[in-house]
PDB file of C-alpha atoms in Angstrom:
ATOM      1  CA  ASN A 170       9.640  17.019   8.864  1.00 64.00           C
ATOM      2  CA  ALA A 171       7.482  16.754   5.972  1.00 79.00           C
ATOM      3  CA  GLY A 172       7.660  12.818   5.543  1.00 94.00           C
ATOM      4  CA  VAL A 173       6.865  12.100   1.587  1.00 96.00           C
ATOM      5  CA  THR A 174       6.272  14.517  -0.721  1.00 97.00           C
ATOM      6  CA  GLN A 175       4.698  13.967  -4.413  1.00 98.00           C
ATOM      7  CA  THR A 176       3.587  16.456  -6.952  1.00 97.00           C
ATOM      8  CA  PRO A 177       1.525  17.615  -8.455  1.00 97.00           C
ATOM      9  CA  LYS A 178      -1.459  16.285  -6.584  1.00 97.00           C
ATOM     10  CA  PHE A 179      -3.408  16.214 -10.122  1.00 97.00           C
ATOM     11  CA  GLN A 180      -2.541  16.225 -13.570  1.00 97.00           C
ATOM     12  CA  VAL A 181      -4.239  15.509 -17.244  1.00 97.00           C
ATOM     13  CA  LEU A 182      -2.079  14.572 -19.787  1.00 97.00           C
ATOM     14  CA  LYS A 183      -3.214  13.586 -23.542  1.00 97.00           C
ATOM     15  CA  THR A 184      -2.405  10.091 -24.903  1.00 98.00           C
ATOM     16  CA  GLY A 185       1.178  10.100 -25.861  1.00 97.00           C
ATOM     17  CA  GLN A 186       2.515  13.138 -23.644  1.00 97.00           C
ATOM     18  CA  SER A 187       4.967  12.355 -21.430  1.00 96.00           C
ATOM     19  CA  MET A 188       5.851  13.838 -17.871  1.00 96.00           C
ATOM     20  CA  THR A 189       7.415  12.914 -15.105  1.00 98.00           C
ATOM     21  CA  LEU A 190       5.492  12.494 -11.092  1.00 98.00           C
ATOM     22  CA  GLN A 191       8.050  13.968  -8.537  1.00 98.00           C
ATOM     23  CA  CYS A 192       8.696  12.276  -4.793  1.00 98.00           C
ATOM     24  CA  ALA A 193      10.756  13.433  -1.765  1.00 98.00           C
ATOM     25  CA  GLN A 194      11.522  12.149   1.384  1.00 97.00           C
ATOM     26  CA  ASP A 195      13.025  13.910   4.158  1.00 96.00           C
ATOM     27  CA  MET A 196      13.524  10.767   6.542  1.00 93.00           C
ATOM     28  CA  ASN A 197      17.011   9.595   5.151  1.00 93.00           C
ATOM     29  CA  HIS A 198      15.039   6.484   3.997  1.00 92.00           C
ATOM     30  CA  GLU A 199      16.892   3.940   1.894  1.00 92.00           C
ATOM     31  CA  TYR A 200      14.000   2.226   0.461  1.00 92.00           C
ATOM     32  CA  MET A 201      11.684   3.673  -1.943  1.00 94.00           C
ATOM     33  CA  SER A 202       8.490   2.853  -3.878  1.00 95.00           C
ATOM     34  CA  TRP A 203       5.948   3.389  -6.501  1.00 97.00           C
ATOM     35  CA  TYR A 204       2.472   2.273  -6.291  1.00 97.00           C
ATOM     36  CA  ARG A 205      -0.499   2.604  -8.674  1.00 97.00           C
ATOM     37  CA  GLN A 206      -4.084   2.180  -7.202  1.00 97.00           C
ATOM     38  CA  ASP A 207      -6.948   1.251  -9.468  1.00 94.00           C
ATOM     39  CA  PRO A 208     -10.482   0.425  -8.052  1.00 88.00           C
ATOM     40  CA  GLY A 209     -11.104  -2.980  -6.763  1.00 85.00           C
ATOM     41  CA  MET A 210      -7.117  -3.826  -7.910  1.00 87.00           C
ATOM     42  CA  GLY A 211      -5.694  -2.237  -4.284  1.00 90.00           C
ATOM     43  CA  LEU A 212      -2.186  -1.417  -4.836  1.00 94.00           C
ATOM     44  CA  ARG A 213       0.407  -2.806  -7.435  1.00 94.00           C
ATOM     45  CA  LEU A 214       4.021  -2.286  -7.173  1.00 94.00           C
ATOM     46  CA  ILE A 215       5.451  -0.309 -10.256  1.00 96.00           C
ATOM     47  CA  HIS A 216       9.495  -0.031  -9.249  1.00 97.00           C
ATOM     48  CA  TYR A 217      11.236   0.435  -6.444  1.00 94.00           C
ATOM     49  CA  SER A 218      14.599   1.219  -5.060  1.00 94.00           C
ATOM     50  CA  VAL A 219      16.756  -0.024  -1.999  1.00 91.00           C
ATOM     51  CA  GLY A 220      19.341   2.981  -2.304  1.00 92.00           C
ATOM     52  CA  ALA A 221      20.740   5.356  -4.571  1.00 94.00           C
ATOM     53  CA  GLY A 222      21.473   4.480  -7.898  1.00 95.00           C
ATOM     54  CA  ILE A 223      19.642   0.808  -7.780  1.00 95.00           C
ATOM     55  CA  THR A 224      16.093   0.241  -8.969  1.00 96.00           C
ATOM     56  CA  ASP A 225      14.331  -2.764 -10.086  1.00 94.00           C
ATOM     57  CA  GLN A 226      10.818  -3.648 -11.321  1.00 95.00           C
ATOM     58  CA  GLY A 227       7.799  -4.270  -9.437  1.00 92.00           C
ATOM     59  CA  GLU A 228       4.022  -6.160 -10.768  1.00 91.00           C
ATOM     60  CA  VAL A 229       3.168  -3.585 -13.435  1.00 95.00           C
ATOM     61  CA  PRO A 230       6.538  -1.332 -14.597  1.00 97.00           C
ATOM     62  CA  ASN A 231       5.867  -1.505 -18.378  1.00 96.00           C
ATOM     63  CA  GLY A 232       5.473   1.978 -19.086  1.00 96.00           C
ATOM     64  CA  TYR A 233       7.363   3.444 -16.458  1.00 98.00           C
ATOM     65  CA  ASN A 234      10.842   4.831 -15.845  1.00 97.00           C
ATOM     66  CA  VAL A 235      13.019   5.298 -12.784  1.00 98.00           C
ATOM     67  CA  SER A 236      15.785   6.436 -11.527  1.00 96.00           C
ATOM     68  CA  ARG A 237      17.659   7.035  -8.336  1.00 97.00           C
ATOM     69  CA  SER A 238      20.159   9.623  -8.049  1.00 97.00           C
ATOM     70  CA  THR A 239      19.707  10.475  -4.313  1.00 97.00           C
ATOM     71  CA  THR A 240      18.624   9.217  -1.138  1.00 96.00           C
ATOM     72  CA  GLU A 241      15.938  11.935  -1.363  1.00 97.00           C
ATOM     73  CA  ASP A 242      14.193  11.554  -4.630  1.00 98.00           C
ATOM     74  CA  PHE A 243      12.643   8.706  -6.596  1.00 98.00           C
ATOM     75  CA  PRO A 244      10.718  10.057  -9.986  1.00 98.00           C
ATOM     76  CA  LEU A 245       8.757   8.598 -11.918  1.00 98.00           C
ATOM     77  CA  ARG A 246       8.191   8.908 -15.844  1.00 98.00           C
ATOM     78  CA  LEU A 247       5.758   8.354 -18.239  1.00 97.00           C
ATOM     79  CA  LEU A 248       7.479   8.327 -21.275  1.00 92.00           C
ATOM     80  CA  SER A 249       4.278   8.120 -23.732  1.00 96.00           C
ATOM     81  CA  ALA A 250       1.156   7.991 -21.810  1.00 97.00           C
ATOM     82  CA  ALA A 251      -1.639   5.995 -22.328  1.00 97.00           C
ATOM     83  CA  PRO A 252      -5.472   5.870 -21.133  1.00 97.00           C
ATOM     84  CA  SER A 253      -4.884   2.837 -19.117  1.00 97.00           C
ATOM     85  CA  GLN A 254      -2.467   4.308 -17.054  1.00 97.00           C
ATOM     86  CA  THR A 255      -5.197   6.696 -15.647  1.00 97.00           C
ATOM     87  CA  SER A 256      -4.899   5.939 -11.938  1.00 98.00           C
ATOM     88  CA  VAL A 257      -3.877   7.074  -8.918  1.00 98.00           C
ATOM     89  CA  TYR A 258      -0.117   7.263  -7.490  1.00 98.00           C
ATOM     90  CA  PHE A 259       1.702   6.656  -4.318  1.00 98.00           C
ATOM     91  CA  CYS A 260       5.004   6.972  -3.475  1.00 97.00           C
ATOM     92  CA  ALA A 261       6.382   5.360  -0.307  1.00 95.00           C
ATOM     93  CA  SER A 262       9.655   5.252   1.774  1.00 94.00           C
ATOM     94  CA  SER A 263      10.937   3.147   4.313  1.00 90.00           C
ATOM     95  CA  PRO A 264      14.035   1.989   6.595  1.00 85.00           C
ATOM     96  CA  LEU A 265      15.481  -0.886   4.772  1.00 73.00           C
ATOM     97  CA  ASN A 266      14.947  -3.332   7.134  1.00 68.00           C
ATOM     98  CA  GLY A 267      11.703  -5.117   6.248  1.00 58.00           C
ATOM     99  CA  ARG A 268       9.794  -4.718   9.380  1.00 66.00           C
ATOM    100  CA  THR A 269       8.623  -1.457   9.612  1.00 68.00           C
ATOM    101  CA  GLU A 270       6.113   0.925   9.188  1.00 81.00           C
ATOM    102  CA  ALA A 271       6.009   2.318   5.196  1.00 89.00           C
ATOM    103  CA  PHE A 272       5.262   6.293   4.772  1.00 92.00           C
ATOM    104  CA  PHE A 273       3.149   7.019   1.865  1.00 95.00           C
ATOM    105  CA  GLY A 274       2.961  10.036   0.272  1.00 97.00           C
ATOM    106  CA  GLN A 275      -0.890  11.936  -0.426  1.00 96.00           C
ATOM    107  CA  GLY A 276      -0.823  10.523  -3.876  1.00 97.00           C
ATOM    108  CA  THR A 277      -0.962  11.704  -7.645  1.00 97.00           C
ATOM    109  CA  ARG A 278      -4.253  11.507  -9.412  1.00 97.00           C
ATOM    110  CA  LEU A 279      -3.061  11.163 -13.097  1.00 98.00           C
ATOM    111  CA  THR A 280      -6.349  10.765 -15.668  1.00 97.00           C
ATOM    112  CA  VAL A 281      -4.823  10.807 -19.701  1.00 97.00           C
ATOM    113  CA  VAL A 282      -7.120  11.558 -21.727  1.00 97.00           C
TER     114      VAL A 282
ATOM    115  CA  GLN B  60      -2.133 -13.427 -10.075  1.00 57.00           C
ATOM    116  CA  GLN B  61      -3.294 -11.857  -6.965  1.00 65.00           C
ATOM    117  CA  GLN B  62      -0.367 -13.175  -4.165  1.00 89.00           C
ATOM    118  CA  VAL B  63      -3.000 -11.789  -1.457  1.00 94.00           C
ATOM    119  CA  LYS B  64      -6.353 -12.378  -1.766  1.00 96.00           C
ATOM    120  CA  GLN B  65      -8.504  -9.927   0.243  1.00 97.00           C
ATOM    121  CA  SER B  66     -12.507 -10.302   1.059  1.00 97.00           C
ATOM    122  CA  PRO B  67     -15.060  -9.032   1.300  1.00 97.00           C
ATOM    123  CA  GLN B  68     -14.644  -5.615  -0.653  1.00 96.00           C
ATOM    124  CA  SER B  69     -16.911  -3.512   0.908  1.00 97.00           C
ATOM    125  CA  LEU B  70     -18.441  -3.935   4.609  1.00 97.00           C
ATOM    126  CA  ILE B  71     -21.213  -1.830   6.615  1.00 98.00           C
ATOM    127  CA  VAL B  72     -21.703  -2.028  10.187  1.00 97.00           C
ATOM    128  CA  GLN B  73     -23.271  -0.310  12.775  1.00 97.00           C
ATOM    129  CA  LYS B  74     -21.553   1.656  15.469  1.00 97.00           C
ATOM    130  CA  GLY B  75     -20.487  -0.823  17.982  1.00 97.00           C
ATOM    131  CA  GLY B  76     -20.064  -3.786  15.908  1.00 97.00           C
ATOM    132  CA  ILE B  77     -17.421  -5.984  14.926  1.00 97.00           C
ATOM    133  CA  PRO B  78     -15.855  -5.745  11.633  1.00 98.00           C
ATOM    134  CA  ILE B  79     -14.035  -8.878  10.315  1.00 98.00           C
ATOM    135  CA  ILE B  80     -11.668  -8.672   7.113  1.00 98.00           C
ATOM    136  CA  ASN B  81      -9.959 -11.635   5.889  1.00 98.00           C
ATOM    137  CA  CYS B  82      -6.843 -12.261   3.704  1.00 98.00           C
ATOM    138  CA  ALA B  83      -5.358 -15.444   2.165  1.00 97.00           C
ATOM    139  CA  TYR B  84      -1.638 -15.934   0.642  1.00 96.00           C
ATOM    140  CA  GLU B  85      -0.093 -18.020  -1.222  1.00 93.00           C
ATOM    141  CA  ASN B  86       3.612 -17.998  -0.670  1.00 91.00           C
ATOM    142  CA  THR B  87       4.823 -19.410   2.450  1.00 91.00           C
ATOM    143  CA  ALA B  88       8.037 -17.188   2.388  1.00 89.00           C
ATOM    144  CA  PHE B  89       5.772 -14.628   3.173  1.00 91.00           C
ATOM    145  CA  ASP B  90       6.746 -13.143   6.590  1.00 88.00           C
ATOM    146  CA  TYR B  91       5.626 -10.179   7.418  1.00 90.00           C
ATOM    147  CA  PHE B  92       1.843  -8.831   7.516  1.00 94.00           C
ATOM    148  CA  PRO B  93       0.684  -5.236   7.624  1.00 94.00           C
ATOM    149  CA  TRP B  94      -2.498  -3.823   7.426  1.00 97.00           C
ATOM    150  CA  TYR B  95      -2.964  -0.221   6.457  1.00 96.00           C
ATOM    151  CA  GLN B  96      -5.745   2.060   6.910  1.00 97.00           C
ATOM    152  CA  GLN B  97      -6.640   4.625   4.010  1.00 97.00           C
ATOM    153  CA  PHE B  98      -9.119   7.348   4.104  1.00 97.00           C
ATOM    154  CA  PRO B  99     -10.217   9.164   1.137  1.00 94.00           C
ATOM    155  CA  GLY B 100      -7.536  11.495  -0.177  1.00 93.00           C
ATOM    156  CA  LYS B 101      -4.918  10.216   1.968  1.00 95.00           C
ATOM    157  CA  GLY B 102      -2.202   8.158   1.204  1.00 96.00           C
ATOM    158  CA  PRO B 103      -2.264   4.574   3.255  1.00 96.00           C
ATOM    159  CA  ALA B 104      -1.064   4.630   6.831  1.00 95.00           C
ATOM    160  CA  LEU B 105       0.433   1.679   8.803  1.00 93.00           C
ATOM    161  CA  LEU B 106      -2.571   0.642  11.234  1.00 95.00           C
ATOM    162  CA  ILE B 107      -1.158  -3.061  12.617  1.00 94.00           C
ATOM    163  CA  ALA B 108       1.192  -5.748  11.635  1.00 93.00           C
ATOM    164  CA  ILE B 109       1.738  -9.188  12.426  1.00 93.00           C
ATOM    165  CA  ARG B 110       4.789 -11.835  12.157  1.00 90.00           C
ATOM    166  CA  PRO B 111       3.756 -15.496  11.698  1.00 88.00           C
ATOM    167  CA  ASP B 112       5.392 -16.565  15.063  1.00 90.00           C
ATOM    168  CA  VAL B 113       2.319 -15.642  16.890  1.00 92.00           C
ATOM    169  CA  SER B 114      -1.689 -15.746  16.687  1.00 94.00           C
ATOM    170  CA  GLU B 115      -3.124 -12.987  17.397  1.00 96.00           C
ATOM    171  CA  LYS B 116      -1.762  -9.387  18.031  1.00 96.00           C
ATOM    172  CA  LYS B 117      -3.926  -6.344  19.843  1.00 97.00           C
ATOM    173  CA  GLU B 118      -3.526  -2.608  19.128  1.00 95.00           C
ATOM    174  CA  GLY B 119      -6.433  -1.158  21.331  1.00 97.00           C
ATOM    175  CA  ARG B 120      -9.364  -1.757  19.301  1.00 97.00           C
ATOM    176  CA  PHE B 121      -7.867  -3.796  16.422  1.00 97.00           C
ATOM    177  CA  THR B 122      -6.824  -7.152  16.332  1.00 97.00           C
ATOM    178  CA  ILE B 123      -4.958  -9.570  13.921  1.00 96.00           C
ATOM    179  CA  SER B 124      -5.829 -13.006  13.852  1.00 96.00           C
ATOM    180  CA  PHE B 125      -3.129 -15.457  12.240  1.00 96.00           C
ATOM    181  CA  ASN B 126      -3.517 -18.890  10.783  1.00 95.00           C
ATOM    182  CA  LYS B 127       0.085 -19.806   9.340  1.00 94.00           C
ATOM    183  CA  SER B 128      -1.306 -23.449   8.513  1.00 94.00           C
ATOM    184  CA  ALA B 129      -4.250 -21.887   6.645  1.00 95.00           C
ATOM    185  CA  LYS B 130      -2.117 -19.470   5.354  1.00 96.00           C
ATOM    186  CA  GLN B 131      -4.675 -17.251   6.454  1.00 97.00           C
ATOM    187  CA  PHE B 132      -5.190 -14.038   8.575  1.00 97.00           C
ATOM    188  CA  SER B 133      -7.851 -11.453   9.601  1.00 98.00           C
ATOM    189  CA  LEU B 134      -8.387  -8.081  11.123  1.00 98.00           C
ATOM    190  CA  HIS B 135     -10.889  -7.244  13.564  1.00 98.00           C
ATOM    191  CA  ILE B 136     -12.272  -3.883  14.806  1.00 98.00           C
ATOM    192  CA  MET B 137     -14.078  -3.814  17.897  1.00 97.00           C
ATOM    193  CA  ASP B 138     -16.399  -1.159  19.426  1.00 97.00           C
ATOM    194  CA  SER B 139     -16.369   0.361  15.542  1.00 97.00           C
ATOM    195  CA  GLN B 140     -17.149   4.193  15.422  1.00 97.00           C
ATOM    196  CA  PRO B 141     -18.063   5.754  12.590  1.00 97.00           C
ATOM    197  CA  GLY B 142     -14.418   7.399  12.350  1.00 97.00           C
ATOM    198  CA  ASP B 143     -13.088   3.887  11.416  1.00 98.00           C
ATOM    199  CA  SER B 144     -14.898   4.268   8.050  1.00 98.00           C
ATOM    200  CA  ALA B 145     -12.343   4.036   5.631  1.00 98.00           C
ATOM    201  CA  THR B 146     -10.644   1.072   3.032  1.00 97.00           C
ATOM    202  CA  TYR B 147      -8.692  -1.059   4.891  1.00 98.00           C
ATOM    203  CA  PHE B 148      -5.337  -2.971   3.109  1.00 97.00           C
ATOM    204  CA  CYS B 149      -3.666  -6.531   3.870  1.00 97.00           C
ATOM    205  CA  ALA B 150      -0.391  -6.638   2.718  1.00 95.00           C
ATOM    206  CA  ALA B 151       2.980  -9.337   3.007  1.00 93.00           C
ATOM    207  CA  SER B 152       6.458  -9.003   2.406  1.00 88.00           C
ATOM    208  CA  TYR B 153       9.419 -11.464   3.047  1.00 81.00           C
ATOM    209  CA  GLY B 154      12.807 -11.530   3.462  1.00 71.00           C
ATOM    210  CA  ASN B 155      14.965  -8.476   4.176  1.00 66.00           C
ATOM    211  CA  THR B 156      12.801  -6.231   2.311  1.00 69.00           C
ATOM    212  CA  ASP B 157      10.002  -3.424   2.507  1.00 74.00           C
ATOM    213  CA  LYS B 158       8.842  -4.881  -0.836  1.00 83.00           C
ATOM    214  CA  LEU B 159       4.889  -5.144   0.054  1.00 89.00           C
ATOM    215  CA  ILE B 160       2.358  -7.014  -1.532  1.00 91.00           C
ATOM    216  CA  PHE B 161      -1.134  -5.540  -1.152  1.00 94.00           C
ATOM    217  CA  GLY B 162      -4.649  -7.021  -1.227  1.00 95.00           C
ATOM    218  CA  THR B 163      -7.395  -5.277  -3.181  1.00 95.00           C
ATOM    219  CA  GLY B 164      -8.830  -3.626  -0.301  1.00 96.00           C
ATOM    220  CA  THR B 165     -12.169  -3.402   2.009  1.00 97.00           C
ATOM    221  CA  ARG B 166     -14.288  -0.201   2.004  1.00 97.00           C
ATOM    222  CA  LEU B 167     -15.973  -0.322   5.447  1.00 98.00           C
ATOM    223  CA  GLN B 168     -18.706   1.691   6.536  1.00 98.00           C
ATOM    224  CA  VAL B 169     -19.756   2.322  10.255  1.00 98.00           C
ATOM    225  CA  PHE B 170     -23.073   4.008  10.779  1.00 96.00           C
ATOM    226  CA  PRO B 171     -24.376   5.751  14.014  1.00 93.00           C
TER     227      PRO B 171
END
């Protein structure tokens, strides 16, 4: 049981490049989400999904796209990377009942130069 | 606009001390308040959680105190140990949703 797996762990991009951060979970959780973590700002919700085919925006969605074609996978796409997107990104999953533990991946450290 | 305000930003205590981390919220619709612990290079992990219908919850050395009228809640770590050194986040959610709103985090250092 791997839990939530994020790839890659580290990435350096040039401004304007695009990339996809991968997230997969093997716990059959309905709810998945993406957060970014910046010093002094905590974890901010980017996008979330309550099930396959359903996604919605969080607090800071600009510059990011998501899709959810399967229960297991929830990739995050940066269409045109900007230095302001330099951050640590975390994917999380949980059963959709509002009262249980959210399981986080190990994070992806992204630097945009 | 920060929906969940957390303080202090950092905290240094000696082993055996009782660090206290405070959080405040505005949205009275919040009805689930978890605390997450994060070690360097790792993702956050659930530590303890409380609902607003109770004023206190203990799990081992960790205690959440909840004041519904003041819209505040806090984490107390009894007999703190160097292994408790980590960043702690409070969070809140509401309704039948797992959408968590996090505080800004507190970096705790416990010295031997």
